[in-house]
Amino acid sequence: MGIVRQLCLATALVAIGSAAAGMPAAADEMKAEVLHWWTSAGESASIKVFADEFTKQGGTWIDTAIAGGTNARTAGINRIAGGNPPTAMQFNTGRQFEELVANGLLSSVDDIAQAGHWKDVLPPKIVDAITRDGHLYAVPVNIHGQNWLWYNTKVFEDAGVAPPDDFDDLIAAAPKLREKGVIPLGQSGVPNYERILFDAVLLSKVGGKTFQEVYGDVNVDAVTSESFRAAVDTFGKLRDLTDPGSPGRNWNDTTALVITGKAATQVVGDWAKGEFIAAGLTPGKEYGCTVMPGGFVIGGDIFVLPKIDDPAAKAAQVKMAELVMSPAMQIAFNTKKGSVPVRTDVDVSGMDLCAQKGMAQLRDPALQIPSINLLSSPDLVGATTDVVTQFWNSKDMSTDDFVQKFVGAMKAAS
């Protein structure tokens, strides 16, 4: 039984009590409580773009920020199932919200999308990602590229080595970086970020076709291939490039190491750019960005709109959806966030160097590689992430062991 179904059964009485106790908002009020996990400096500056515009248009924005995606999703799902939903809730683009749809707890955004001609301006992969049973159930916010390498330009200049174009380059540069007292690879020791690093390595070694066979087709033969094994070998070598402080460290604290020159590089999504921006740094000057080989792993963020009876709350949902998808807000938000607009019809010529690189990748459909969250069920994501993080934190675990455990996780989650 899925988490949403369990929560629905366990909280039925709570839902009834909440409905009886809560009075509908006045018809002229337009309040939007938005539940999300954007809590770092760059993320907070980004969500403020939406909040300020919503307020400017006469609404009241109630910001409910909960650190950590898993924590925020759990809290939001509990509230939705318990009959006390926020006006809107953040998810990652992909399959995380399917049980909410299956249990009839989310509102379709078909009418809003039709009025805004979303299907004419959204990439087909994004339309597919927010569609269930022929209906659209989410408001897309952005597109995040996940397999970026971020680096401190001065660190590489001081070490006398060129910034890496691939993982083999990074491994080769590590000794000279160590000589300068610099951590070659800053790494967040949190499972989701160990997974992001692994997927970047995997794509670089196996290519887009095999990557999608692994996560989309759940193809065991792809996992036992020599190219997959080569990716695991390379991933294992990267363990020696990080530092003892890595375990448990947050991604933004890791980005701070790159910003301050304590670490040379970090492989993470382009939300890291928001931290560089917040620190007043400029891409191409103090820091650089490279999409690692194999294609552009795309994901992103969405807002779902829980079913709400209150007419004023419904009006706030429509207003928020229209605001998020407006061309001006797409540019303003994504400029702060580090991501690229989800709309393909906006003018990005005024965005920075890294955004231009990302958009260049997106213009080539062959380079668009759906992230694991778009391709796989939450069960498969969780099961394989456990294997990745176990390997990363166990230097005595062999490539053979990794492959065996990965195949077992795939079969168990299927």
Short mmCIF file of C-alpha atoms in Angstrom, two decimals, residues 93 121-126 141-148 270 273 291-292 294-300 330 334 338-346 348 351 353-371 374:
data_model
loop_
_atom_site.label_atom_id
_atom_site.label_comp_id
_atom_site.label_asym_id
_atom_site.label_seq_id
_atom_site.Cartn_x
_atom_site.Cartn_y
_atom_site.Cartn_z
CA THR A 93 9.59 17.00 -12.26
CA VAL A 121 5.77 26.36 -25.59
CA LEU A 122 6.85 23.44 -23.36
CA PRO A 123 9.34 20.74 -24.41
CA PRO A 124 7.46 17.49 -25.16
CA LYS A 125 9.39 15.62 -22.45
CA ILE A 126 8.16 18.11 -19.86
CA VAL A 141 8.77 25.90 -13.02
CA ASN A 142 12.12 25.32 -14.70
CA ILE A 143 14.54 22.90 -16.30
CA HIS A 144 17.58 21.94 -14.28
CA GLY A 145 20.59 20.35 -15.90
CA GLN A 146 22.01 17.89 -13.39
CA ASN A 147 25.40 16.86 -14.78
CA TRP A 148 27.27 20.16 -14.53
CA ASP A 270 22.67 24.11 -11.97
CA LYS A 273 24.77 28.58 -9.76
CA VAL A 291 28.26 20.02 -19.01
CA MET A 292 29.89 16.64 -18.57
CA GLY A 294 27.09 12.16 -22.88
CA GLY A 295 24.25 14.66 -23.04
CA PHE A 296 22.33 16.97 -20.73
CA VAL A 297 20.55 15.28 -17.81
CA ILE A 298 17.36 17.28 -17.39
CA GLY A 299 14.98 17.47 -14.47
CA GLY A 300 13.47 20.41 -12.73
CA GLN A 330 10.35 32.57 -16.10
CA ASN A 334 15.54 31.22 -13.43
CA GLY A 338 20.55 29.05 -11.93
CA SER A 339 18.20 26.90 -14.01
CA VAL A 340 16.83 27.66 -17.47
CA PRO A 341 13.24 28.60 -18.35
CA VAL A 342 10.87 25.75 -19.05
CA ARG A 343 9.26 27.82 -21.81
CA THR A 344 11.00 27.53 -25.18
CA ASP A 345 9.65 30.83 -26.48
CA VAL A 346 11.37 33.22 -24.06
CA VAL A 348 17.36 34.12 -22.96
CA MET A 351 21.04 35.38 -19.28
CA LEU A 353 27.21 32.22 -19.90
CA CYS A 354 26.21 29.02 -18.12
CA ALA A 355 22.53 29.50 -18.96
CA GLN A 356 23.52 29.98 -22.59
CA LYS A 357 25.46 26.70 -22.50
CA GLY A 358 22.47 24.93 -21.00
CA MET A 359 20.06 26.29 -23.59
CA ALA A 360 22.44 25.24 -26.37
CA GLN A 361 22.23 21.67 -25.05
CA LEU A 362 18.44 21.84 -24.86
CA ARG A 363 18.14 22.94 -28.48
CA ASP A 364 19.45 19.52 -29.56
CA PRO A 365 16.82 16.85 -28.78
CA ALA A 366 19.50 14.16 -29.05
CA LEU A 367 21.29 15.68 -26.05
CA GLN A 368 18.19 15.82 -23.83
CA ILE A 369 18.54 12.96 -21.34
CA PRO A 370 15.65 12.57 -18.87
CA SER A 371 16.84 12.29 -15.28
CA LEU A 374 11.53 11.32 -15.05
#
